[in-house]
């Protein structure tokens, strides 16, 4: 399984999990149990993001840094800083 | 809209968003755009959790704290500490 | 050791750790090592926050919920929701 | 001010803030106020980490990716994935 397939599979599992959480809410499950399941979905989404970033670093980022376009290189590095910054806040 | 309906609506919107992210992956969208959308889904899930916790505090927690069962009270407060502890880690 | 002393001790250890990180920066340590140490300080601060919240729930929150002042009760519960909301974002 | 000086300054400000939080605890400040100040310190540490990562991307990472050593390149990219993964958890 390549990294994209791995990430896609993780996202689909997270989505199945999230739909389960929605059913819990519809069936008036205990609030704390719902929150815990939401936190589990988020941990799964974190892992999917990490897999996608790893793939990105090993493809687009290497290409951009080795390329001859300084603006493109700067853009690609700036994006990584941005998603890292957001990751520290979510 | 009561808090449970609000939370349920938020979870459904987050799920629609997540299914959009899955389509992006299937269509080979740019990695960074996918990560940003995952982060947006997570922000929506955070907000849903907060609404659920608020509802829980104003119902079960008040009942338990005013009740006569010390073990139940302790359990309910411990649960809040636990979900807070997990929230600081995800 | 009561919860306040526990929290205080944790904060002091985190501060000693953070001053170590500052020395690392002053001595031009490797960036990734510095980031990892900052993340360790943050994990310690998370734990201190959890201890403080637990203590708060078992004292002020119980008093407020059992008290006769609805505005005070509402305020105390709202504060917990607020710090939880912020915790999911940092 | 270069990025290292910027990061160092941010860490020192965060440390001054954290020492203020310790004094609050020693003076028995209200729990929720202490937690909020800890969260502010963490936001400052997040920002310092982002500045350090940005600097790292624009120096070591570019050098490694343009270099001739595949193991070194892989190591440097792996480190970024690792700190991102941890960032999503703290």
Short mmCIF file of C-alpha atoms in Angstrom, two decimals:
data_model
loop_
_atom_site.label_atom_id
_atom_site.label_comp_id
_atom_site.label_asym_id
_atom_site.label_seq_id
_atom_site.Cartn_x
_atom_site.Cartn_y
_atom_site.Cartn_z
CA UNK A 1 0.00 0.00 0.00
CA UNK A 2 1.53 3.34 -1.03
CA UNK A 3 1.28 6.38 1.27
CA UNK A 4 -1.73 7.88 -0.55
CA UNK A 5 -3.65 4.64 -0.29
CA UNK A 6 -2.67 4.39 3.37
CA UNK A 7 -3.92 7.93 4.05
CA UNK A 8 -7.12 7.34 2.10
CA UNK A 9 -7.81 4.16 4.04
CA UNK A 10 -7.22 5.96 7.33
CA UNK A 11 -9.60 8.77 6.34
CA UNK A 12 -12.30 6.27 5.39
CA UNK A 13 -11.93 4.46 8.70
CA UNK A 14 -12.11 7.80 10.53
CA UNK A 15 -15.26 8.65 8.59
CA UNK A 16 -16.87 5.32 9.50
CA UNK A 17 -15.97 6.05 13.11
CA UNK A 18 -17.46 9.55 12.88
CA UNK A 19 -20.71 8.19 11.46
CA UNK A 20 -20.81 5.86 14.46
CA UNK A 21 -20.46 8.89 16.72
CA UNK A 22 -23.40 10.55 14.96
CA UNK A 23 -25.52 7.46 15.59
CA UNK A 24 -24.48 7.56 19.26
CA UNK A 25 -25.72 11.15 19.47
CA UNK A 26 -28.98 10.23 17.74
CA UNK A 27 -29.50 7.46 20.27
CA UNK A 28 -28.78 9.80 23.21
CA UNK A 29 -25.58 8.12 24.28
CA UNK A 30 -23.81 9.36 27.39
CA UNK A 31 -22.10 12.71 26.65
CA UNK A 32 -18.69 11.71 27.92
CA UNK A 33 -18.70 8.56 25.78
CA UNK A 34 -19.48 10.69 22.74
CA UNK A 35 -16.65 13.12 23.54
CA UNK A 36 -14.21 10.24 23.96
CA UNK A 37 -15.20 8.83 20.57
CA UNK A 38 -14.79 12.26 18.94
CA UNK A 39 -11.31 12.42 20.46
CA UNK A 40 -10.55 9.00 18.96
CA UNK A 41 -11.68 10.22 15.53
CA UNK A 42 -9.38 13.20 15.91
CA UNK A 43 -6.42 11.00 16.80
CA UNK A 44 -7.12 9.02 13.61
CA UNK A 45 -7.28 12.25 11.57
CA UNK A 46 -3.97 13.38 13.10
CA UNK A 47 -2.37 10.15 11.97
CA UNK A 48 -3.81 10.54 8.45
CA UNK A 49 -2.40 14.08 8.28
CA UNK A 50 1.03 12.85 9.32
CA UNK A 51 1.01 10.17 6.60
CA UNK A 52 0.00 12.77 3.99
CA UNK A 53 2.69 15.20 5.14
CA UNK A 54 5.33 12.48 5.03
CA UNK A 55 4.32 11.65 1.47
CA UNK A 56 4.38 15.32 0.52
CA UNK A 57 7.87 15.83 1.97
CA UNK A 58 9.19 12.87 -0.01
CA UNK A 59 7.73 14.05 -3.32
CA UNK A 60 6.70 17.68 -3.94
CA UNK A 61 9.04 19.16 -1.34
CA UNK A 62 12.13 17.39 -2.65
CA UNK A 63 11.22 18.39 -6.22
CA UNK A 64 10.67 22.03 -5.25
CA UNK A 65 13.85 22.34 -3.22
CA UNK A 66 15.95 20.81 -5.98
CA UNK A 67 14.21 22.90 -8.60
CA UNK A 68 15.42 26.19 -9.98
CA UNK A 69 12.46 28.32 -8.91
CA UNK A 70 13.16 30.17 -5.63
CA UNK A 71 9.57 31.44 -5.34
CA UNK A 72 8.20 27.91 -5.66
CA UNK A 73 10.70 26.65 -3.09
CA UNK A 74 9.75 29.38 -0.68
CA UNK A 75 6.04 28.69 -1.19
CA UNK A 76 6.45 24.97 -0.48
CA UNK A 77 8.45 25.56 2.70
CA UNK A 78 6.03 28.25 3.86
CA UNK A 79 3.14 25.78 3.49
CA UNK A 80 4.86 23.30 5.80
CA UNK A 81 5.39 25.99 8.40
CA UNK A 82 1.72 26.95 8.07
CA UNK A 83 0.31 23.46 8.57
CA UNK A 84 2.70 22.93 11.49
CA UNK A 85 1.53 26.19 13.03
CA UNK A 86 -2.12 25.15 12.66
CA UNK A 87 -1.33 21.67 14.01
CA UNK A 88 -0.04 23.18 17.24
CA UNK A 89 -3.40 24.94 17.60
CA UNK A 90 -5.89 22.14 16.89
CA UNK B 1 -32.21 24.28 18.77
CA UNK B 2 -31.21 22.57 22.02
CA UNK B 3 -27.54 21.75 22.72
CA UNK B 4 -27.87 18.09 21.62
CA UNK B 5 -29.38 19.11 18.31
CA UNK B 6 -26.68 21.73 17.90
CA UNK B 7 -23.95 19.15 18.55
CA UNK B 8 -25.57 16.63 16.23
CA UNK B 9 -25.82 19.20 13.47
CA UNK B 10 -22.17 20.13 13.91
CA UNK B 11 -21.11 16.49 13.75
CA UNK B 12 -23.09 15.94 10.55
CA UNK B 13 -21.53 19.01 8.95
CA UNK B 14 -18.08 17.78 10.01
CA UNK B 15 -18.87 14.40 8.47
CA UNK B 16 -19.95 15.99 5.18
CA UNK B 17 -16.70 17.93 5.24
CA UNK B 18 -14.69 14.77 5.92
CA UNK B 19 -16.35 12.96 3.03
CA UNK B 20 -15.31 15.91 0.87
CA UNK B 21 -11.73 15.41 2.07
CA UNK B 22 -11.91 11.73 1.07
CA UNK B 23 -13.02 12.74 -2.42
CA UNK B 24 -10.11 15.18 -2.60
CA UNK B 25 -7.72 12.33 -1.79
CA UNK B 26 -9.36 10.09 -4.39
CA UNK B 27 -8.91 12.81 -6.98
CA UNK B 28 -5.24 13.30 -6.04
CA UNK B 29 -5.65 16.79 -4.64
CA UNK B 30 -2.57 18.67 -3.51
CA UNK B 31 -1.35 17.21 -0.19
CA UNK B 32 -1.23 20.51 1.69
CA UNK B 33 -4.79 21.35 0.67
CA UNK B 34 -5.93 17.98 2.03
CA UNK B 35 -4.09 18.55 5.32
CA UNK B 36 -5.67 21.99 5.67
CA UNK B 37 -9.14 20.53 5.13
CA UNK B 38 -8.47 17.79 7.70
CA UNK B 39 -7.46 20.53 10.15
CA UNK B 40 -10.75 22.33 9.42
CA UNK B 41 -12.69 19.12 10.14
CA UNK B 42 -10.81 18.84 13.44
CA UNK B 43 -11.66 22.39 14.42
CA UNK B 44 -15.34 21.56 13.76
CA UNK B 45 -15.06 18.40 15.88
CA UNK B 46 -13.45 20.43 18.69
CA UNK B 47 -16.39 22.79 18.64
CA UNK B 48 -18.87 19.89 18.70
CA UNK B 49 -17.06 18.43 21.73
CA UNK B 50 -17.24 21.74 23.54
CA UNK B 51 -20.99 21.98 22.94
CA UNK B 52 -21.48 18.42 24.22
CA UNK B 53 -19.37 19.10 27.31
CA UNK B 54 -21.29 22.28 28.04
CA UNK B 55 -24.55 20.35 27.84
CA UNK B 56 -23.15 17.62 30.07
CA UNK B 57 -22.01 20.11 32.71
CA UNK B 58 -25.46 21.68 32.81
CA UNK B 59 -27.28 18.40 33.23
CA UNK B 60 -25.56 15.21 34.47
CA UNK B 61 -22.81 17.01 36.36
CA UNK B 62 -25.18 19.25 38.29
CA UNK B 63 -27.37 16.23 39.13
CA UNK B 64 -24.41 14.17 40.30
CA UNK B 65 -22.87 16.90 42.41
CA UNK B 66 -26.18 17.65 44.10
CA UNK B 67 -26.89 13.97 44.57
CA UNK B 68 -26.17 11.94 47.63
CA UNK B 69 -23.81 9.42 46.05
CA UNK B 70 -20.15 10.39 46.63
CA UNK B 71 -18.86 7.65 44.33
CA UNK B 72 -21.07 8.86 41.48
CA UNK B 73 -19.96 12.44 42.08
CA UNK B 74 -16.33 11.44 42.04
CA UNK B 75 -16.83 9.43 38.86
CA UNK B 76 -18.47 12.34 37.03
CA UNK B 77 -15.74 14.79 38.03
CA UNK B 78 -13.02 12.32 37.14
CA UNK B 79 -14.52 11.94 33.66
CA UNK B 80 -14.26 15.68 33.07
CA UNK B 81 -10.64 15.67 34.14
CA UNK B 82 -10.01 12.76 31.78
CA UNK B 83 -11.55 14.34 28.69
CA UNK B 84 -9.71 17.60 29.48
CA UNK B 85 -6.45 15.67 29.79
CA UNK B 86 -7.05 13.98 26.43
CA UNK B 87 -8.08 17.30 24.86
CA UNK B 88 -4.69 18.80 25.72
CA UNK B 89 -3.05 15.90 23.85
CA UNK B 90 -5.05 15.79 20.60
CA UNK C 1 1.47 16.36 48.69
CA UNK C 2 -1.85 18.09 48.06
CA UNK C 3 -2.99 18.91 44.50
CA UNK C 4 -1.82 22.55 44.67
CA UNK C 5 1.64 21.51 45.77
CA UNK C 6 1.70 18.86 43.07
CA UNK C 7 0.74 21.42 40.40
CA UNK C 8 3.27 23.95 41.72
CA UNK C 9 6.03 21.36 41.66
CA UNK C 10 5.13 20.41 38.09
CA UNK C 11 5.20 24.04 36.99
CA UNK C 12 8.61 24.57 38.58
CA UNK C 13 10.00 21.48 36.85
CA UNK C 14 8.54 22.68 33.54
CA UNK C 15 10.18 26.05 34.11
CA UNK C 16 13.57 24.45 34.81
CA UNK C 17 13.10 22.49 31.59
CA UNK C 18 12.20 25.65 29.65
CA UNK C 19 15.29 27.44 30.94
CA UNK C 20 17.29 24.45 29.67
CA UNK C 21 15.67 24.95 26.25
CA UNK C 22 16.71 28.62 26.28
CA UNK C 23 20.32 27.59 26.99
CA UNK C 24 20.11 25.12 24.09
CA UNK C 25 19.04 27.96 21.79
CA UNK C 26 21.85 30.20 23.08
CA UNK C 27 24.34 27.44 22.37
CA UNK C 28 22.97 26.94 18.82
CA UNK C 29 21.60 23.46 19.44
CA UNK C 30 20.08 21.56 16.52
CA UNK C 31 16.64 23.04 15.70
CA UNK C 32 14.75 19.75 15.83
CA UNK C 33 16.19 18.95 19.26
CA UNK C 34 14.99 22.33 20.51
CA UNK C 35 11.49 21.77 19.10
CA UNK C 36 11.32 18.34 20.74
CA UNK C 37 12.29 19.83 24.10
CA UNK C 38 9.68 22.58 23.72
CA UNK C 39 7.09 19.86 23.04
CA UNK C 40 8.20 18.07 26.23
CA UNK C 41 7.74 21.30 28.22
CA UNK C 42 4.24 21.61 26.76
CA UNK C 43 3.35 18.06 27.75
CA UNK C 44 4.46 18.93 31.31
CA UNK C 45 2.32 22.09 31.27
CA UNK C 46 -0.67 20.06 30.03
CA UNK C 47 -0.28 17.73 32.96
CA UNK C 48 -0.02 20.65 35.40
CA UNK C 49 -3.23 22.13 33.95
CA UNK C 50 -5.03 18.82 34.38
CA UNK C 51 -3.98 18.61 38.04
CA UNK C 52 -5.18 22.18 38.64
CA UNK C 53 -8.51 21.51 36.92
CA UNK C 54 -9.03 18.34 38.96
CA UNK C 55 -8.42 20.29 42.14
CA UNK C 56 -10.79 23.04 40.99
CA UNK C 57 -13.57 20.56 40.20
CA UNK C 58 -13.26 19.02 43.65
CA UNK C 59 -13.43 22.32 45.48
CA UNK C 60 -14.84 25.50 43.89
CA UNK C 61 -17.07 23.69 41.40
CA UNK C 62 -18.73 21.50 44.02
CA UNK C 63 -19.26 24.54 46.26
CA UNK C 64 -20.77 26.60 43.44
CA UNK C 65 -23.07 23.85 42.19
CA UNK C 66 -24.35 23.16 45.69
CA UNK C 67 -24.70 26.85 46.42
CA UNK C 68 -27.83 28.91 46.04
CA UNK C 69 -26.52 31.40 43.49
CA UNK C 70 -27.54 30.41 39.94
CA UNK C 71 -25.38 33.13 38.35
CA UNK C 72 -22.30 31.91 40.21
CA UNK C 73 -23.06 28.30 39.20
CA UNK C 74 -23.43 29.29 35.60
CA UNK C 75 -20.20 31.26 35.69
CA UNK C 76 -18.23 28.36 37.13
CA UNK C 77 -19.56 25.89 34.55
CA UNK C 78 -18.96 28.34 31.73
CA UNK C 79 -15.32 28.68 32.80
CA UNK C 80 -14.81 24.93 32.51
CA UNK C 81 -16.30 24.92 29.03
CA UNK C 82 -14.01 27.81 28.11
CA UNK C 83 -10.77 26.23 29.28
CA UNK C 84 -11.80 22.96 27.58
CA UNK C 85 -12.49 24.86 24.37
CA UNK C 86 -9.07 26.53 24.54
CA UNK C 87 -7.41 23.20 25.42
CA UNK C 88 -8.69 21.68 22.17
CA UNK C 89 -6.99 24.54 20.30
CA UNK C 90 -3.52 24.63 21.89
CA UNK D 1 16.42 40.25 14.20
CA UNK D 2 17.24 36.89 12.62
CA UNK D 3 14.94 33.87 13.18
CA UNK D 4 17.12 32.37 15.95
CA UNK D 5 17.12 35.64 17.87
CA UNK D 6 13.37 35.91 17.34
CA UNK D 7 12.82 32.38 18.68
CA UNK D 8 15.15 32.98 21.63
CA UNK D 9 13.34 36.19 22.51
CA UNK D 10 9.98 34.40 22.35
CA UNK D 11 11.22 31.60 24.60
CA UNK D 12 12.52 34.11 27.16
CA UNK D 13 9.19 35.95 27.18
CA UNK D 14 7.36 32.61 27.60
CA UNK D 15 9.67 31.80 30.50
CA UNK D 16 8.98 35.13 32.19
CA UNK D 17 5.29 34.42 31.74
CA UNK D 18 5.66 30.93 33.21
CA UNK D 19 7.49 32.31 36.25
CA UNK D 20 4.54 34.66 36.69
CA UNK D 21 2.21 31.63 36.63
CA UNK D 22 4.31 29.99 39.36
CA UNK D 23 3.97 33.10 41.51
CA UNK D 24 0.19 33.03 40.93
CA UNK D 25 0.11 29.44 42.21
CA UNK D 26 2.23 30.37 45.23
CA UNK D 27 -0.21 33.18 46.03
CA UNK D 28 -3.22 30.86 45.70
CA UNK D 29 -4.68 32.51 42.62
CA UNK D 30 -8.00 31.28 41.27
CA UNK D 31 -7.49 27.91 39.51
CA UNK D 32 -9.14 28.90 36.25
CA UNK D 33 -7.00 32.03 35.97
CA UNK D 34 -3.89 29.88 36.42
CA UNK D 35 -5.04 27.43 33.73
CA UNK D 36 -5.72 30.30 31.33
CA UNK D 37 -2.24 31.70 31.89
CA UNK D 38 -0.69 28.26 31.32
CA UNK D 39 -2.61 28.07 28.05
CA UNK D 40 -1.20 31.48 27.08
CA UNK D 41 2.33 30.25 27.80
CA UNK D 42 1.65 27.24 25.59
CA UNK D 43 0.44 29.43 22.74
CA UNK D 44 3.70 31.39 23.03
CA UNK D 45 5.72 28.16 22.97
CA UNK D 46 3.80 27.00 19.89
CA UNK D 47 4.75 30.21 18.12
CA UNK D 48 8.41 29.81 19.13
CA UNK D 49 8.39 26.25 17.74
CA UNK D 50 6.94 27.46 14.45
CA UNK D 51 9.67 30.11 14.12
CA UNK D 52 12.36 27.51 14.84
CA UNK D 53 10.88 25.07 12.31
CA UNK D 54 10.69 27.78 9.66
CA UNK D 55 14.35 28.58 10.22
CA UNK D 56 15.27 24.90 10.08
CA UNK D 57 13.40 24.38 6.80
CA UNK D 58 15.23 27.31 5.24
CA UNK D 59 18.68 26.11 6.28
CA UNK D 60 19.38 22.49 7.27
CA UNK D 61 16.51 21.01 5.27
CA UNK D 62 17.46 22.75 2.03
CA UNK D 63 21.09 21.72 2.51
CA UNK D 64 20.18 18.10 3.20
CA UNK D 65 17.78 17.79 0.28
CA UNK D 66 20.28 19.28 -2.12
CA UNK D 67 23.09 17.18 -0.71
CA UNK D 68 24.29 13.86 -2.04
CA UNK D 69 23.58 11.75 1.03
CA UNK D 70 20.21 9.93 0.75
CA UNK D 71 20.34 8.70 4.35
CA UNK D 72 20.86 12.23 5.64
CA UNK D 73 18.00 13.49 3.46
CA UNK D 74 15.71 10.79 4.72
CA UNK D 75 16.67 11.51 8.32
CA UNK D 76 15.94 15.22 7.99
CA UNK D 77 12.53 14.64 6.39
CA UNK D 78 11.65 11.99 8.96
CA UNK D 79 12.39 14.47 11.75
CA UNK D 80 9.91 16.96 10.30
CA UNK D 81 7.24 14.28 10.12
CA UNK D 82 8.00 13.35 13.73
CA UNK D 83 7.71 16.85 15.16
CA UNK D 84 4.51 17.39 13.15
CA UNK D 85 3.11 14.14 14.52
CA UNK D 86 3.93 15.20 18.08
CA UNK D 87 2.52 18.69 17.43
CA UNK D 88 -0.85 17.20 16.57
CA UNK D 89 -0.81 15.45 19.96
CA UNK D 90 0.23 18.24 22.35
#
